[in-house]
Structure formats: structure tokens, C-alpha cells
Amino acid sequence: MAIATTNRWGNVLEKDDQLKSRFRRIQINPWAESMELRQFLVAVERQIPLPEPSHLDGMPIVRWLMAHGYTSIGPLLDLIRDAAGFAFERGMPHIDVAILEFAAECTVPPDGRS
């Protein structure tokens, strides 16, 4: 069993001796520009059904992601999924920085979820 929480709630759990003794605390740090991030992006890109490679692990995209605060898995995957959806809808062959910017600024994702 796992509990995922913010630092603030983690401190609350630390104050309960029973919870503290039953769980080991592991902190997941935000992504940084690194080989691990690039490998993760390569794996993500393999799942995107666009006709051409997007090179998500390339410097222009990695640096754009880091500069715009996409340093945790949830928001990063949401952005890439939305960008892929917009690219697919528009007949674009791959994801580029322009479609990432569009997806980041868009208030409604391509599939209409909120």
C-alpha cells in the first residue's frame, strides 16, 4: 500500500506514530534536464501514434519543458497527451514546440475533458 501526498500532508503523517511506523517516506524530486528525463520521453514517444518521430528527448523540447515548469510526471504527461491530440486533429505528423505551446495555453483539452 502506498500513500501519495504533498510535503505538507507528509508532515501530518509523521506526527502519527502508527502511520510513521508502517510507511517508509520516499520523496520524488521534480525532473531536471537529464538522461533519465530523456529516456522517459523516448518511452513516452513510443506510445504516440503520429506518423513521424517528435524527438521529445531533443534539446529544444526538453529545454522548453523545463523552462515552462513541466517537471513532474502528471502535468508532463497531460501536456504531451494534449499536444498529441491537437497534432492528430490537425493532421500534423509530429509534436513540436509550437504544438506544445498551444496545448499549454489551451484551456480545453482536445478530447473535451476538464
mmCIF file of C-alpha atoms in Angstrom:
data_model
loop_
_atom_site.group_PDB
_atom_site.id
_atom_site.type_symbol
_atom_site.label_atom_id
_atom_site.label_comp_id
_atom_site.label_asym_id
_atom_site.label_seq_id
_atom_site.Cartn_x
_atom_site.Cartn_y
_atom_site.Cartn_z
ATOM 1 C CA MET A 1 0.000 0.000 0.000
ATOM 2 C CA ALA A 2 1.204 3.484 -0.786
ATOM 3 C CA ILE A 3 0.193 6.991 0.195
ATOM 4 C CA ALA A 4 0.998 9.796 -2.208
ATOM 5 C CA THR A 5 0.842 13.249 -0.736
ATOM 6 C CA THR A 6 2.368 16.688 -0.631
ATOM 7 C CA ASN A 7 5.088 17.655 1.826
ATOM 8 C CA ARG A 8 2.516 19.390 3.990
ATOM 9 C CA TRP A 9 0.426 16.252 4.500
ATOM 10 C CA GLY A 10 3.566 14.169 4.797
ATOM 11 C CA ASN A 11 4.398 16.148 7.911
ATOM 12 C CA VAL A 12 0.981 15.285 9.352
ATOM 13 C CA LEU A 13 1.629 11.590 8.759
ATOM 14 C CA GLU A 14 4.987 11.924 10.507
ATOM 15 C CA LYS A 15 3.195 13.019 13.694
ATOM 16 C CA ASP A 16 1.143 9.811 13.893
ATOM 17 C CA ASP A 17 3.415 7.102 15.363
ATOM 18 C CA GLN A 18 1.368 4.226 13.948
ATOM 19 C CA LEU A 19 1.387 5.620 10.424
ATOM 20 C CA LYS A 20 5.008 6.620 10.706
ATOM 21 C CA SER A 21 5.996 3.072 11.669
ATOM 22 C CA ARG A 22 4.011 1.476 8.834
ATOM 23 C CA PHE A 23 5.180 3.574 5.904
ATOM 24 C CA ARG A 24 8.559 4.469 4.509
ATOM 25 C CA ARG A 25 8.804 8.003 3.190
ATOM 26 C CA ILE A 26 10.133 8.406 -0.337
ATOM 27 C CA GLN A 27 10.385 11.823 -1.909
ATOM 28 C CA ILE A 28 10.063 12.105 -5.669
ATOM 29 C CA ASN A 29 12.017 15.076 -6.913
ATOM 30 C CA PRO A 30 10.950 17.092 -9.946
ATOM 31 C CA TRP A 31 12.510 16.198 -13.282
ATOM 32 C CA ALA A 32 15.679 18.025 -14.254
ATOM 33 C CA GLU A 33 17.329 18.173 -17.649
ATOM 34 C CA SER A 34 18.963 14.751 -17.554
ATOM 35 C CA MET A 35 19.488 11.459 -19.334
ATOM 36 C CA GLU A 36 16.735 9.917 -17.168
ATOM 37 C CA LEU A 37 14.241 12.508 -18.396
ATOM 38 C CA ARG A 38 15.285 11.933 -21.997
ATOM 39 C CA GLN A 39 14.882 8.164 -21.608
ATOM 40 C CA PHE A 40 11.443 8.697 -20.098
ATOM 41 C CA LEU A 41 10.452 10.941 -23.023
ATOM 42 C CA VAL A 42 11.698 8.343 -25.519
ATOM 43 C CA ALA A 43 9.486 5.733 -23.825
ATOM 44 C CA VAL A 44 6.503 8.107 -23.856
ATOM 45 C CA GLU A 45 7.033 8.951 -27.511
ATOM 46 C CA ARG A 46 6.905 5.254 -28.451
ATOM 47 C CA GLN A 47 3.254 5.289 -27.342
ATOM 48 C CA ILE A 48 2.240 8.244 -29.535
ATOM 49 C CA PRO A 49 0.632 7.148 -32.822
ATOM 50 C CA LEU A 50 1.834 10.002 -35.042
ATOM 51 C CA PRO A 51 3.420 9.291 -38.440
ATOM 52 C CA GLU A 52 6.800 10.924 -37.747
ATOM 53 C CA PRO A 53 9.073 10.987 -34.698
ATOM 54 C CA SER A 54 8.641 14.034 -32.471
ATOM 55 C CA HIS A 55 12.068 13.767 -30.834
ATOM 56 C CA LEU A 56 10.620 14.641 -27.438
ATOM 57 C CA ASP A 57 14.038 13.867 -25.989
ATOM 58 C CA GLY A 58 15.746 16.504 -28.166
ATOM 59 C CA MET A 59 17.218 19.662 -26.654
ATOM 60 C CA PRO A 60 14.607 22.134 -27.980
ATOM 61 C CA ILE A 61 11.696 20.229 -26.442
ATOM 62 C CA VAL A 62 13.465 19.208 -23.216
ATOM 63 C CA ARG A 63 14.601 22.781 -22.575
ATOM 64 C CA TRP A 64 11.115 24.133 -23.372
ATOM 65 C CA LEU A 65 9.544 21.656 -20.923
ATOM 66 C CA MET A 66 11.995 22.588 -18.161
ATOM 67 C CA ALA A 67 11.655 26.337 -18.809
ATOM 68 C CA HIS A 68 7.868 26.091 -18.566
ATOM 69 C CA GLY A 69 7.807 24.063 -15.359
ATOM 70 C CA TYR A 70 6.839 20.649 -16.715
ATOM 71 C CA THR A 71 8.975 18.889 -14.137
ATOM 72 C CA SER A 72 6.563 16.335 -12.695
ATOM 73 C CA ILE A 73 5.088 13.298 -14.379
ATOM 74 C CA GLY A 74 1.382 14.196 -14.197
ATOM 75 C CA PRO A 75 1.493 17.637 -15.834
ATOM 76 C CA LEU A 76 4.188 16.488 -18.266
ATOM 77 C CA LEU A 77 2.122 13.529 -19.485
ATOM 78 C CA ASP A 78 -1.051 15.626 -19.620
ATOM 79 C CA LEU A 79 0.712 18.184 -21.821
ATOM 80 C CA ILE A 80 2.166 15.565 -24.158
ATOM 81 C CA ARG A 81 -1.181 13.765 -24.431
ATOM 82 C CA ASP A 82 -2.966 17.038 -25.226
ATOM 83 C CA ALA A 83 -0.280 18.065 -27.730
ATOM 84 C CA ALA A 84 -0.539 14.666 -29.437
ATOM 85 C CA GLY A 85 -4.324 15.048 -29.598
ATOM 86 C CA PHE A 86 -4.065 18.503 -31.146
ATOM 87 C CA ALA A 87 -1.411 17.312 -33.603
ATOM 88 C CA PHE A 88 -3.566 14.351 -34.605
ATOM 89 C CA GLU A 89 -6.673 16.545 -35.039
ATOM 90 C CA ARG A 90 -4.755 18.975 -37.257
ATOM 91 C CA GLY A 91 -3.075 16.283 -39.348
ATOM 92 C CA MET A 92 0.377 17.227 -38.063
ATOM 93 C CA PRO A 93 2.986 14.493 -38.471
ATOM 94 C CA HIS A 94 4.640 15.019 -35.069
ATOM 95 C CA ILE A 95 4.731 17.121 -31.888
ATOM 96 C CA ASP A 96 6.909 20.217 -31.943
ATOM 97 C CA VAL A 97 7.462 23.167 -29.613
ATOM 98 C CA ALA A 98 4.682 25.176 -31.281
ATOM 99 C CA ILE A 99 2.060 22.488 -30.593
ATOM 100 C CA LEU A 100 3.355 22.106 -27.018
ATOM 101 C CA GLU A 101 2.907 25.856 -26.530
ATOM 102 C CA PHE A 102 -0.586 25.680 -27.991
ATOM 103 C CA ALA A 103 -1.521 22.741 -25.747
ATOM 104 C CA ALA A 104 -0.086 24.516 -22.679
ATOM 105 C CA GLU A 105 -2.117 27.665 -23.380
ATOM 106 C CA CYS A 106 -5.349 25.892 -24.325
ATOM 107 C CA THR A 107 -7.968 25.812 -21.583
ATOM 108 C CA VAL A 108 -9.878 22.834 -23.012
ATOM 109 C CA PRO A 109 -8.004 19.665 -23.970
ATOM 110 C CA PRO A 110 -8.642 18.143 -27.413
ATOM 111 C CA ASP A 111 -10.887 15.413 -26.010
ATOM 112 C CA GLY A 112 -13.037 17.920 -24.083
ATOM 113 C CA ARG A 113 -12.227 16.555 -20.602
ATOM 114 C CA SER A 114 -11.816 19.100 -17.852
#
